[in-house]
Short mmCIF file of N, CA and C in Angstrom, two decimals:
data_model
loop_
_atom_site.label_atom_id
_atom_site.label_comp_id
_atom_site.label_asym_id
_atom_site.label_seq_id
_atom_site.Cartn_x
_atom_site.Cartn_y
_atom_site.Cartn_z
N MET A 207 112.70 -118.08 -103.03
CA MET A 207 113.13 -119.40 -103.44
C MET A 207 113.16 -119.51 -104.96
N LEU A 208 112.09 -119.05 -105.58
CA LEU A 208 112.01 -119.10 -107.04
C LEU A 208 113.11 -118.24 -107.67
N ARG A 209 113.39 -117.10 -107.04
CA ARG A 209 114.43 -116.22 -107.55
C ARG A 209 115.80 -116.89 -107.48
N LYS A 210 116.11 -117.57 -106.37
CA LYS A 210 117.38 -118.28 -106.21
C LYS A 210 117.50 -119.40 -107.23
N MET A 211 116.41 -120.09 -107.47
CA MET A 211 116.40 -121.19 -108.44
C MET A 211 116.67 -120.64 -109.85
N PHE A 212 116.07 -119.49 -110.16
CA PHE A 212 116.27 -118.87 -111.47
C PHE A 212 117.75 -118.52 -111.66
N PHE A 213 118.37 -117.89 -110.65
CA PHE A 213 119.78 -117.51 -110.76
C PHE A 213 120.68 -118.73 -110.86
N LEU A 214 120.36 -119.80 -110.18
CA LEU A 214 121.15 -121.03 -110.25
C LEU A 214 121.09 -121.62 -111.66
N ILE A 215 119.89 -121.68 -112.22
CA ILE A 215 119.71 -122.21 -113.58
C ILE A 215 120.43 -121.32 -114.59
N PHE A 216 120.32 -120.00 -114.43
CA PHE A 216 121.00 -119.07 -115.32
C PHE A 216 122.52 -119.26 -115.25
N ALA A 217 123.06 -119.42 -114.05
CA ALA A 217 124.51 -119.62 -113.88
C ALA A 217 124.96 -120.92 -114.54
N LEU A 218 124.18 -121.98 -114.42
CA LEU A 218 124.52 -123.26 -115.05
C LEU A 218 124.51 -123.15 -116.57
N ILE A 219 123.53 -122.45 -117.10
CA ILE A 219 123.44 -122.27 -118.56
C ILE A 219 124.62 -121.43 -119.05
N ALA A 220 124.95 -120.36 -118.33
CA ALA A 220 126.07 -119.51 -118.73
C ALA A 220 127.38 -120.28 -118.68
N THR A 221 127.57 -121.11 -117.67
CA THR A 221 128.79 -121.92 -117.56
C THR A 221 128.87 -122.91 -118.70
N ALA A 222 127.77 -123.57 -119.02
CA ALA A 222 127.77 -124.54 -120.12
C ALA A 222 128.04 -123.86 -121.45
N ALA A 223 127.47 -122.66 -121.65
CA ALA A 223 127.67 -121.94 -122.91
C ALA A 223 129.12 -121.53 -123.07
N SER A 224 129.75 -121.05 -122.00
CA SER A 224 131.14 -120.63 -122.12
C SER A 224 132.06 -121.83 -122.30
N ALA A 225 131.73 -122.96 -121.70
CA ALA A 225 132.56 -124.17 -121.85
C ALA A 225 132.54 -124.67 -123.29
N GLN A 226 131.45 -124.43 -124.01
CA GLN A 226 131.36 -124.87 -125.40
C GLN A 226 132.32 -124.09 -126.29
N ASN A 227 132.74 -122.90 -125.86
CA ASN A 227 133.66 -122.10 -126.66
C ASN A 227 135.11 -122.49 -126.45
N ILE A 228 135.38 -123.32 -125.46
CA ILE A 228 136.74 -123.81 -125.21
C ILE A 228 136.82 -125.23 -125.76
N VAL A 229 137.76 -125.44 -126.69
CA VAL A 229 137.89 -126.76 -127.31
C VAL A 229 139.08 -127.54 -126.75
N TYR A 230 139.95 -126.84 -126.00
CA TYR A 230 141.13 -127.51 -125.43
C TYR A 230 141.56 -126.76 -124.18
N ASP A 231 141.77 -127.49 -123.10
CA ASP A 231 142.23 -126.89 -121.84
C ASP A 231 143.05 -127.93 -121.10
N GLN A 232 144.37 -127.83 -121.23
CA GLN A 232 145.27 -128.80 -120.60
C GLN A 232 146.49 -128.09 -120.03
N THR A 233 147.07 -128.69 -119.00
CA THR A 233 148.33 -128.21 -118.44
C THR A 233 149.37 -129.29 -118.69
N ASN A 234 150.52 -128.91 -119.29
CA ASN A 234 151.55 -129.90 -119.61
C ASN A 234 152.44 -130.16 -118.40
N GLN A 235 153.40 -131.05 -118.56
CA GLN A 235 154.28 -131.45 -117.46
C GLN A 235 155.17 -130.31 -116.96
N ASN A 236 155.35 -129.26 -117.77
CA ASN A 236 156.15 -128.10 -117.36
C ASN A 236 155.32 -127.05 -116.63
N GLY A 237 154.03 -127.29 -116.50
CA GLY A 237 153.17 -126.35 -115.79
C GLY A 237 152.56 -125.27 -116.65
N VAL A 238 152.66 -125.40 -117.97
CA VAL A 238 152.07 -124.42 -118.88
C VAL A 238 150.64 -124.86 -119.21
N ARG A 239 149.69 -124.02 -118.84
CA ARG A 239 148.29 -124.29 -119.16
C ARG A 239 147.97 -123.68 -120.52
N THR A 240 147.43 -124.49 -121.41
CA THR A 240 147.04 -124.05 -122.75
C THR A 240 145.53 -124.15 -122.88
N VAL A 241 144.91 -123.05 -123.27
CA VAL A 241 143.46 -123.02 -123.49
C VAL A 241 143.23 -122.51 -124.90
N VAL A 242 142.50 -123.28 -125.71
CA VAL A 242 142.19 -122.92 -127.09
C VAL A 242 140.69 -122.78 -127.23
N CYS A 243 140.25 -121.66 -127.78
CA CYS A 243 138.82 -121.42 -127.99
C CYS A 243 138.39 -121.92 -129.37
N SER A 244 137.09 -122.07 -129.55
CA SER A 244 136.58 -122.41 -130.88
C SER A 244 136.79 -121.20 -131.78
N GLY A 245 136.89 -121.44 -133.07
CA GLY A 245 137.19 -120.36 -134.00
C GLY A 245 136.28 -120.34 -135.19
N LEU A 246 136.81 -119.83 -136.30
CA LEU A 246 136.02 -119.78 -137.53
C LEU A 246 136.91 -120.00 -138.74
N ASN A 247 136.31 -120.54 -139.78
CA ASN A 247 136.99 -120.66 -141.05
C ASN A 247 136.87 -119.30 -141.72
N ALA A 248 137.99 -118.63 -141.92
CA ALA A 248 137.98 -117.27 -142.46
C ALA A 248 137.65 -117.23 -143.95
N GLY A 249 137.62 -118.39 -144.60
CA GLY A 249 137.26 -118.43 -146.01
C GLY A 249 138.41 -118.83 -146.90
N VAL A 250 138.09 -119.04 -148.16
CA VAL A 250 139.08 -119.48 -149.14
C VAL A 250 139.60 -118.27 -149.90
N SER A 251 140.93 -118.18 -149.98
CA SER A 251 141.60 -117.12 -150.73
C SER A 251 142.84 -117.74 -151.37
N ASN A 252 143.02 -117.57 -152.67
CA ASN A 252 144.15 -118.19 -153.38
C ASN A 252 144.16 -119.70 -153.21
N SER A 253 143.00 -120.31 -153.20
CA SER A 253 142.84 -121.76 -153.02
C SER A 253 143.32 -122.25 -151.65
N ILE A 254 143.42 -121.36 -150.69
CA ILE A 254 143.84 -121.71 -149.34
C ILE A 254 142.71 -121.34 -148.39
N ASP A 255 142.34 -122.27 -147.50
CA ASP A 255 141.39 -121.91 -146.46
C ASP A 255 142.12 -121.92 -145.12
N ALA A 256 141.68 -121.03 -144.23
CA ALA A 256 142.35 -120.88 -142.93
C ALA A 256 141.32 -120.86 -141.82
N TYR A 257 141.60 -121.61 -140.76
CA TYR A 257 140.77 -121.65 -139.56
C TYR A 257 141.51 -120.86 -138.50
N ILE A 258 140.84 -119.86 -137.91
CA ILE A 258 141.49 -118.93 -136.99
C ILE A 258 140.77 -118.93 -135.65
N THR A 259 141.55 -118.92 -134.57
CA THR A 259 140.99 -118.84 -133.23
C THR A 259 141.99 -118.17 -132.29
N LEU A 260 141.60 -117.99 -131.05
CA LEU A 260 142.48 -117.39 -130.05
C LEU A 260 142.83 -118.43 -128.99
N SER A 261 144.08 -118.41 -128.57
CA SER A 261 144.58 -119.32 -127.53
C SER A 261 145.22 -118.50 -126.42
N GLY A 262 145.20 -119.08 -125.23
CA GLY A 262 145.85 -118.45 -124.09
C GLY A 262 146.79 -119.43 -123.42
N PHE A 263 147.89 -118.92 -122.91
CA PHE A 263 148.89 -119.75 -122.24
C PHE A 263 149.20 -119.11 -120.89
N LYS A 264 149.20 -119.92 -119.84
CA LYS A 264 149.51 -119.40 -118.51
C LYS A 264 150.61 -120.23 -117.89
N TYR A 265 151.65 -119.54 -117.44
CA TYR A 265 152.73 -120.18 -116.70
C TYR A 265 152.98 -119.33 -115.46
N ASN A 266 152.87 -119.95 -114.29
CA ASN A 266 152.88 -119.22 -113.02
C ASN A 266 151.80 -118.15 -113.09
N SER A 267 152.13 -116.89 -113.02
CA SER A 267 151.10 -115.85 -113.08
C SER A 267 151.11 -115.10 -114.41
N THR A 268 151.95 -115.52 -115.36
CA THR A 268 152.06 -114.84 -116.65
C THR A 268 151.09 -115.45 -117.65
N VAL A 269 150.32 -114.60 -118.31
CA VAL A 269 149.37 -115.04 -119.33
C VAL A 269 149.78 -114.41 -120.66
N ARG A 270 149.87 -115.22 -121.70
CA ARG A 270 150.17 -114.74 -123.05
C ARG A 270 149.06 -115.25 -123.98
N TYR A 271 148.84 -114.48 -125.04
CA TYR A 271 147.79 -114.82 -126.01
C TYR A 271 148.41 -115.03 -127.38
N SER A 272 147.80 -115.93 -128.14
CA SER A 272 148.22 -116.19 -129.51
C SER A 272 147.00 -116.42 -130.38
N ILE A 273 147.12 -115.98 -131.62
CA ILE A 273 146.11 -116.33 -132.61
C ILE A 273 146.58 -117.63 -133.25
N SER A 274 145.74 -118.64 -133.20
CA SER A 274 146.06 -119.95 -133.77
C SER A 274 145.50 -120.00 -135.18
N VAL A 275 146.33 -120.40 -136.13
CA VAL A 275 145.91 -120.49 -137.53
C VAL A 275 146.22 -121.87 -138.06
N SER A 276 145.22 -122.53 -138.62
CA SER A 276 145.39 -123.81 -139.28
C SER A 276 145.07 -123.62 -140.75
N ILE A 277 145.97 -124.10 -141.61
CA ILE A 277 145.81 -123.96 -143.06
C ILE A 277 145.23 -125.26 -143.62
N GLY A 278 144.30 -125.12 -144.55
CA GLY A 278 143.60 -126.27 -145.12
C GLY A 278 144.52 -127.34 -145.68
N SER A 279 144.10 -128.59 -145.55
CA SER A 279 144.93 -129.72 -145.94
C SER A 279 145.12 -129.82 -147.45
N LEU A 280 144.25 -129.20 -148.24
CA LEU A 280 144.38 -129.29 -149.69
C LEU A 280 145.36 -128.26 -150.25
N ALA A 281 145.76 -127.29 -149.43
CA ALA A 281 146.67 -126.25 -149.90
C ALA A 281 148.11 -126.75 -149.88
N GLU A 282 148.81 -126.52 -150.97
CA GLU A 282 150.23 -126.89 -151.06
C GLU A 282 151.07 -125.72 -150.61
N THR A 283 150.91 -125.34 -149.37
CA THR A 283 151.66 -124.20 -148.83
C THR A 283 152.29 -124.59 -147.51
N ASP A 284 153.26 -123.82 -147.10
CA ASP A 284 153.88 -123.98 -145.80
C ASP A 284 153.87 -122.64 -145.08
N ILE A 285 153.90 -122.70 -143.75
CA ILE A 285 154.02 -121.49 -142.94
C ILE A 285 155.50 -121.35 -142.60
N PRO A 286 156.19 -120.37 -143.17
CA PRO A 286 157.63 -120.25 -142.93
C PRO A 286 157.95 -119.84 -141.49
N GLN A 287 159.13 -120.24 -141.02
CA GLN A 287 159.61 -119.76 -139.73
C GLN A 287 159.70 -118.24 -139.78
N ASN A 288 159.44 -117.59 -138.66
CA ASN A 288 159.53 -116.13 -138.55
C ASN A 288 158.60 -115.39 -139.50
N SER A 289 157.49 -116.02 -139.87
CA SER A 289 156.51 -115.30 -140.69
C SER A 289 155.62 -114.49 -139.76
N SER A 290 154.70 -113.74 -140.32
CA SER A 290 153.82 -112.94 -139.48
C SER A 290 152.43 -112.84 -140.09
N MET A 291 151.51 -112.45 -139.23
CA MET A 291 150.14 -112.15 -139.64
C MET A 291 149.95 -110.65 -139.44
N ILE A 292 149.39 -109.99 -140.45
CA ILE A 292 149.10 -108.56 -140.36
C ILE A 292 147.59 -108.40 -140.28
N ILE A 293 147.13 -107.76 -139.21
CA ILE A 293 145.71 -107.48 -139.02
C ILE A 293 145.49 -106.00 -139.31
N THR A 294 144.61 -105.71 -140.27
CA THR A 294 144.29 -104.33 -140.61
C THR A 294 142.94 -103.98 -139.99
N LEU A 295 142.92 -102.91 -139.20
CA LEU A 295 141.71 -102.46 -138.53
C LEU A 295 140.98 -101.42 -139.38
N ALA A 296 139.72 -101.19 -139.06
CA ALA A 296 138.90 -100.22 -139.80
C ALA A 296 139.46 -98.81 -139.70
N ASN A 297 140.18 -98.51 -138.62
CA ASN A 297 140.75 -97.17 -138.48
C ASN A 297 142.07 -97.01 -139.24
N GLY A 298 142.46 -98.04 -140.01
CA GLY A 298 143.67 -97.97 -140.83
C GLY A 298 144.93 -98.47 -140.15
N LYS A 299 144.87 -98.71 -138.85
CA LYS A 299 146.05 -99.19 -138.14
C LYS A 299 146.27 -100.67 -138.41
N GLU A 300 147.54 -101.06 -138.37
CA GLU A 300 147.89 -102.46 -138.58
C GLU A 300 148.52 -103.03 -137.32
N ILE A 301 148.22 -104.29 -137.06
CA ILE A 301 148.81 -105.02 -135.95
C ILE A 301 149.60 -106.17 -136.55
N GLU A 302 150.90 -106.23 -136.25
CA GLU A 302 151.73 -107.32 -136.76
C GLU A 302 151.91 -108.36 -135.67
N CYS A 303 151.60 -109.60 -136.00
CA CYS A 303 151.69 -110.71 -135.05
C CYS A 303 152.70 -111.72 -135.59
N PRO A 304 153.89 -111.82 -134.98
CA PRO A 304 154.90 -112.78 -135.46
C PRO A 304 154.58 -114.20 -134.98
N THR A 305 155.10 -115.19 -135.68
CA THR A 305 154.91 -116.57 -135.22
C THR A 305 155.66 -116.77 -133.92
N VAL A 306 155.15 -117.67 -133.11
CA VAL A 306 155.77 -118.01 -131.84
C VAL A 306 157.07 -118.75 -132.11
N ILE A 307 158.07 -118.56 -131.25
CA ILE A 307 159.35 -119.27 -131.39
C ILE A 307 159.06 -120.76 -131.44
N GLY A 308 159.70 -121.45 -132.33
CA GLY A 308 159.39 -122.86 -132.55
C GLY A 308 158.57 -123.00 -133.81
N GLY A 309 157.86 -121.93 -134.13
CA GLY A 309 157.20 -121.81 -135.42
C GLY A 309 156.08 -122.78 -135.69
N PRO A 310 155.78 -122.92 -136.94
CA PRO A 310 154.65 -123.73 -137.37
C PRO A 310 154.97 -125.22 -137.33
N SER A 311 153.94 -126.00 -137.37
CA SER A 311 154.13 -127.45 -137.36
C SER A 311 153.04 -128.11 -138.19
N VAL A 312 153.27 -129.38 -138.48
CA VAL A 312 152.21 -130.18 -139.09
C VAL A 312 151.22 -130.48 -137.98
N LEU A 313 149.95 -130.31 -138.26
CA LEU A 313 148.93 -130.38 -137.23
C LEU A 313 148.95 -131.69 -136.46
N GLN A 314 149.26 -132.79 -137.10
CA GLN A 314 149.25 -134.08 -136.42
C GLN A 314 150.32 -134.18 -135.34
N SER A 315 151.33 -133.33 -135.36
CA SER A 315 152.42 -133.46 -134.40
C SER A 315 152.21 -132.63 -133.13
N ILE A 316 151.08 -131.96 -133.01
CA ILE A 316 150.81 -131.21 -131.79
C ILE A 316 149.69 -131.87 -131.02
N ASP A 317 149.53 -131.50 -129.77
CA ASP A 317 148.56 -132.19 -128.93
C ASP A 317 147.20 -131.52 -128.87
N VAL A 318 146.98 -130.50 -129.69
CA VAL A 318 145.69 -129.84 -129.72
C VAL A 318 144.82 -130.50 -130.79
N GLN A 319 143.73 -131.09 -130.37
CA GLN A 319 142.81 -131.71 -131.33
C GLN A 319 141.57 -130.85 -131.43
N LEU A 320 141.28 -130.37 -132.62
CA LEU A 320 140.15 -129.48 -132.83
C LEU A 320 139.08 -130.16 -133.68
N SER A 321 138.73 -131.38 -133.37
CA SER A 321 137.70 -132.19 -134.04
C SER A 321 137.81 -132.09 -135.56
N ASP A 322 136.83 -131.47 -136.23
CA ASP A 322 136.85 -131.43 -137.69
C ASP A 322 138.03 -130.63 -138.22
N VAL A 323 138.51 -129.66 -137.46
CA VAL A 323 139.68 -128.90 -137.90
C VAL A 323 140.89 -129.81 -137.96
N TYR A 324 141.01 -130.68 -136.99
CA TYR A 324 142.12 -131.63 -136.94
C TYR A 324 142.13 -132.51 -138.19
N GLN A 325 140.96 -132.88 -138.68
CA GLN A 325 140.86 -133.76 -139.84
C GLN A 325 141.00 -133.01 -141.16
N ASN A 326 140.57 -131.77 -141.21
CA ASN A 326 140.49 -131.05 -142.48
C ASN A 326 141.59 -130.02 -142.70
N PHE A 327 142.43 -129.79 -141.71
CA PHE A 327 143.47 -128.77 -141.84
C PHE A 327 144.83 -129.40 -141.59
N ARG A 328 145.86 -128.89 -142.25
CA ARG A 328 147.15 -129.55 -142.28
C ARG A 328 148.24 -128.78 -141.54
N ARG A 329 148.43 -127.53 -141.81
CA ARG A 329 149.50 -126.74 -141.21
C ARG A 329 148.95 -125.89 -140.08
N PHE A 330 149.79 -125.65 -139.08
CA PHE A 330 149.32 -124.99 -137.87
C PHE A 330 150.41 -124.07 -137.34
N ALA A 331 150.03 -122.88 -136.87
CA ALA A 331 151.00 -121.97 -136.25
C ALA A 331 150.29 -121.08 -135.24
N TYR A 332 151.05 -120.69 -134.22
CA TYR A 332 150.59 -119.69 -133.26
C TYR A 332 151.24 -118.36 -133.63
N TYR A 333 150.46 -117.28 -133.62
CA TYR A 333 150.96 -115.93 -133.85
C TYR A 333 150.77 -115.14 -132.56
N ASN A 334 151.87 -114.61 -132.00
CA ASN A 334 151.79 -113.82 -130.76
C ASN A 334 150.93 -112.59 -130.97
N ILE A 335 150.09 -112.30 -129.99
CA ILE A 335 149.34 -111.04 -129.98
C ILE A 335 149.30 -110.55 -128.54
N LYS A 336 149.50 -109.28 -128.37
CA LYS A 336 149.53 -108.69 -127.04
C LYS A 336 148.12 -108.34 -126.59
N ALA A 337 147.91 -108.35 -125.27
CA ALA A 337 146.60 -108.01 -124.72
C ALA A 337 146.18 -106.60 -125.15
N LYS A 338 147.12 -105.66 -125.24
CA LYS A 338 146.77 -104.30 -125.66
C LYS A 338 146.27 -104.28 -127.11
N ASP A 339 146.80 -105.18 -127.95
CA ASP A 339 146.33 -105.26 -129.34
C ASP A 339 144.94 -105.89 -129.40
N LEU A 340 144.67 -106.85 -128.52
CA LEU A 340 143.33 -107.42 -128.46
C LEU A 340 142.31 -106.36 -128.03
N LYS A 341 142.72 -105.45 -127.16
CA LYS A 341 141.84 -104.35 -126.75
C LYS A 341 141.59 -103.39 -127.91
N LYS A 342 142.61 -103.18 -128.77
CA LYS A 342 142.43 -102.34 -129.96
C LYS A 342 141.40 -102.97 -130.90
N ILE A 343 141.45 -104.30 -131.01
CA ILE A 343 140.50 -105.01 -131.87
C ILE A 343 139.08 -104.85 -131.35
N GLN A 344 138.93 -104.79 -130.01
CA GLN A 344 137.60 -104.58 -129.43
C GLN A 344 137.04 -103.21 -129.78
N LYS A 345 137.93 -102.22 -129.97
CA LYS A 345 137.49 -100.85 -130.25
C LYS A 345 137.27 -100.58 -131.74
N SER A 346 138.00 -101.30 -132.61
CA SER A 346 137.91 -101.07 -134.05
C SER A 346 137.80 -102.41 -134.76
N SER A 347 136.95 -102.51 -135.74
CA SER A 347 136.71 -103.79 -136.40
C SER A 347 137.89 -104.20 -137.30
N ILE A 348 138.00 -105.50 -137.51
CA ILE A 348 139.01 -106.05 -138.42
C ILE A 348 138.45 -106.02 -139.83
N VAL A 349 139.20 -105.42 -140.76
CA VAL A 349 138.75 -105.38 -142.15
C VAL A 349 139.53 -106.34 -143.04
N GLN A 350 140.75 -106.74 -142.60
CA GLN A 350 141.56 -107.63 -143.43
C GLN A 350 142.63 -108.30 -142.58
N ILE A 351 143.00 -109.53 -142.97
CA ILE A 351 144.17 -110.20 -142.42
C ILE A 351 145.03 -110.69 -143.57
N ASP A 352 146.34 -110.66 -143.36
CA ASP A 352 147.30 -111.17 -144.33
C ASP A 352 148.26 -112.08 -143.58
N ILE A 353 148.45 -113.29 -144.11
CA ILE A 353 149.35 -114.26 -143.48
C ILE A 353 150.42 -114.62 -144.49
N GLN A 354 151.69 -114.49 -144.08
CA GLN A 354 152.80 -114.85 -144.96
C GLN A 354 152.92 -116.37 -145.03
N LEU A 355 152.77 -116.89 -146.22
CA LEU A 355 152.90 -118.33 -146.47
C LEU A 355 153.88 -118.54 -147.62
N TYR A 356 154.26 -119.77 -147.83
CA TYR A 356 155.13 -120.10 -148.96
C TYR A 356 154.45 -121.18 -149.78
N PRO A 357 154.28 -121.07 -151.08
CA PRO A 357 154.78 -120.06 -151.99
C PRO A 357 153.87 -118.85 -152.15
N SER A 358 152.60 -118.93 -151.72
CA SER A 358 151.73 -117.75 -151.89
C SER A 358 151.11 -117.38 -150.55
N ASP A 359 150.84 -116.09 -150.36
CA ASP A 359 150.28 -115.59 -149.12
C ASP A 359 148.78 -115.81 -149.06
N TYR A 360 148.24 -115.67 -147.86
CA TYR A 360 146.80 -115.76 -147.63
C TYR A 360 146.33 -114.38 -147.20
N SER A 361 145.34 -113.86 -147.89
CA SER A 361 144.79 -112.55 -147.55
C SER A 361 143.28 -112.62 -147.71
N VAL A 362 142.57 -112.14 -146.69
CA VAL A 362 141.11 -112.16 -146.77
C VAL A 362 140.57 -110.88 -146.13
N SER A 363 139.52 -110.33 -146.73
CA SER A 363 138.86 -109.13 -146.22
C SER A 363 137.54 -109.51 -145.57
N PHE A 364 137.11 -108.69 -144.63
CA PHE A 364 135.86 -108.94 -143.92
C PHE A 364 134.93 -107.75 -144.11
N ASN A 365 133.69 -108.03 -144.54
CA ASN A 365 132.69 -106.97 -144.68
C ASN A 365 132.15 -106.55 -143.32
N ASP A 366 132.01 -107.49 -142.43
CA ASP A 366 131.58 -107.17 -141.07
C ASP A 366 132.71 -107.54 -140.13
N ASN A 367 132.50 -107.39 -138.87
CA ASN A 367 133.57 -107.63 -137.90
C ASN A 367 133.48 -109.03 -137.30
N GLN A 368 133.21 -110.02 -138.14
CA GLN A 368 133.03 -111.38 -137.66
C GLN A 368 134.27 -111.89 -136.92
N LEU A 369 135.45 -111.72 -137.48
CA LEU A 369 136.67 -112.18 -136.83
C LEU A 369 136.96 -111.35 -135.58
N GLY A 370 136.79 -110.04 -135.67
CA GLY A 370 137.02 -109.17 -134.52
C GLY A 370 136.10 -109.51 -133.36
N ASN A 371 134.83 -109.77 -133.66
CA ASN A 371 133.88 -110.15 -132.62
C ASN A 371 134.27 -111.47 -131.98
N LEU A 372 134.71 -112.43 -132.79
CA LEU A 372 135.13 -113.72 -132.27
C LEU A 372 136.35 -113.56 -131.35
N LEU A 373 137.38 -112.84 -131.82
CA LEU A 373 138.59 -112.66 -131.02
C LEU A 373 138.29 -111.90 -129.73
N SER A 374 137.41 -110.90 -129.79
CA SER A 374 137.04 -110.14 -128.59
C SER A 374 136.32 -111.02 -127.58
N ALA A 375 135.36 -111.82 -128.07
CA ALA A 375 134.64 -112.72 -127.17
C ALA A 375 135.58 -113.76 -126.58
N ASN A 376 136.46 -114.31 -127.41
CA ASN A 376 137.41 -115.30 -126.91
C ASN A 376 138.41 -114.69 -125.92
N TYR A 377 138.80 -113.43 -126.16
CA TYR A 377 139.71 -112.75 -125.24
C TYR A 377 139.05 -112.63 -123.86
N GLY A 378 137.80 -112.22 -123.83
CA GLY A 378 137.09 -112.12 -122.56
C GLY A 378 136.99 -113.46 -121.87
N LEU A 379 136.68 -114.50 -122.62
CA LEU A 379 136.56 -115.85 -122.07
C LEU A 379 137.90 -116.34 -121.54
N LEU A 380 138.97 -116.15 -122.31
CA LEU A 380 140.30 -116.59 -121.88
C LEU A 380 140.77 -115.82 -120.65
N LYS A 381 140.51 -114.53 -120.65
CA LYS A 381 140.91 -113.71 -119.50
C LYS A 381 140.23 -114.21 -118.23
N GLU A 382 138.96 -114.51 -118.35
CA GLU A 382 138.20 -115.03 -117.20
C GLU A 382 138.68 -116.44 -116.79
N THR A 383 138.98 -117.26 -117.77
CA THR A 383 139.40 -118.64 -117.52
C THR A 383 140.79 -118.73 -116.92
N LEU A 384 141.71 -117.90 -117.41
CA LEU A 384 143.11 -118.00 -117.00
C LEU A 384 143.49 -117.17 -115.79
N GLU A 385 142.59 -116.31 -115.32
CA GLU A 385 142.92 -115.50 -114.14
C GLU A 385 142.40 -116.11 -112.87
#
């Protein structure tokens, strides 16, 4: 009896902990389920700060992943259509993630509310990333990201694998949530 009670309490705690990592989970009128995980502020570079997280989209049985990037409200920059994010791994390989068709938007015009991110960040874009590339990130740490912006780009280096660990954990959570 005590053993069953322990497992029940553990399952409830694990469910609550994983739910805290999801900040948005809605299905629109077209049947597309959007799930956005909590993320991290990657830091200030060239007077631009960027908040990065992973999102998942499911329509019928198809699941796609995107890296969501919000640019700080104080930055006088725009995310151009057809721009891309370049992720450099510790093994020297690069992963190019193009913006999703439809491109970037002003954060207030989308239906994803990310609490303090919604208030402190202005520009928003989804960058496509394939599941196989997320698996590469799990095997090799992220050392740098570069995002094409106008008029100046955003580039930040990581001493540890903080972003890679976040994306890997979010990938596991999204995979479990969307399947």
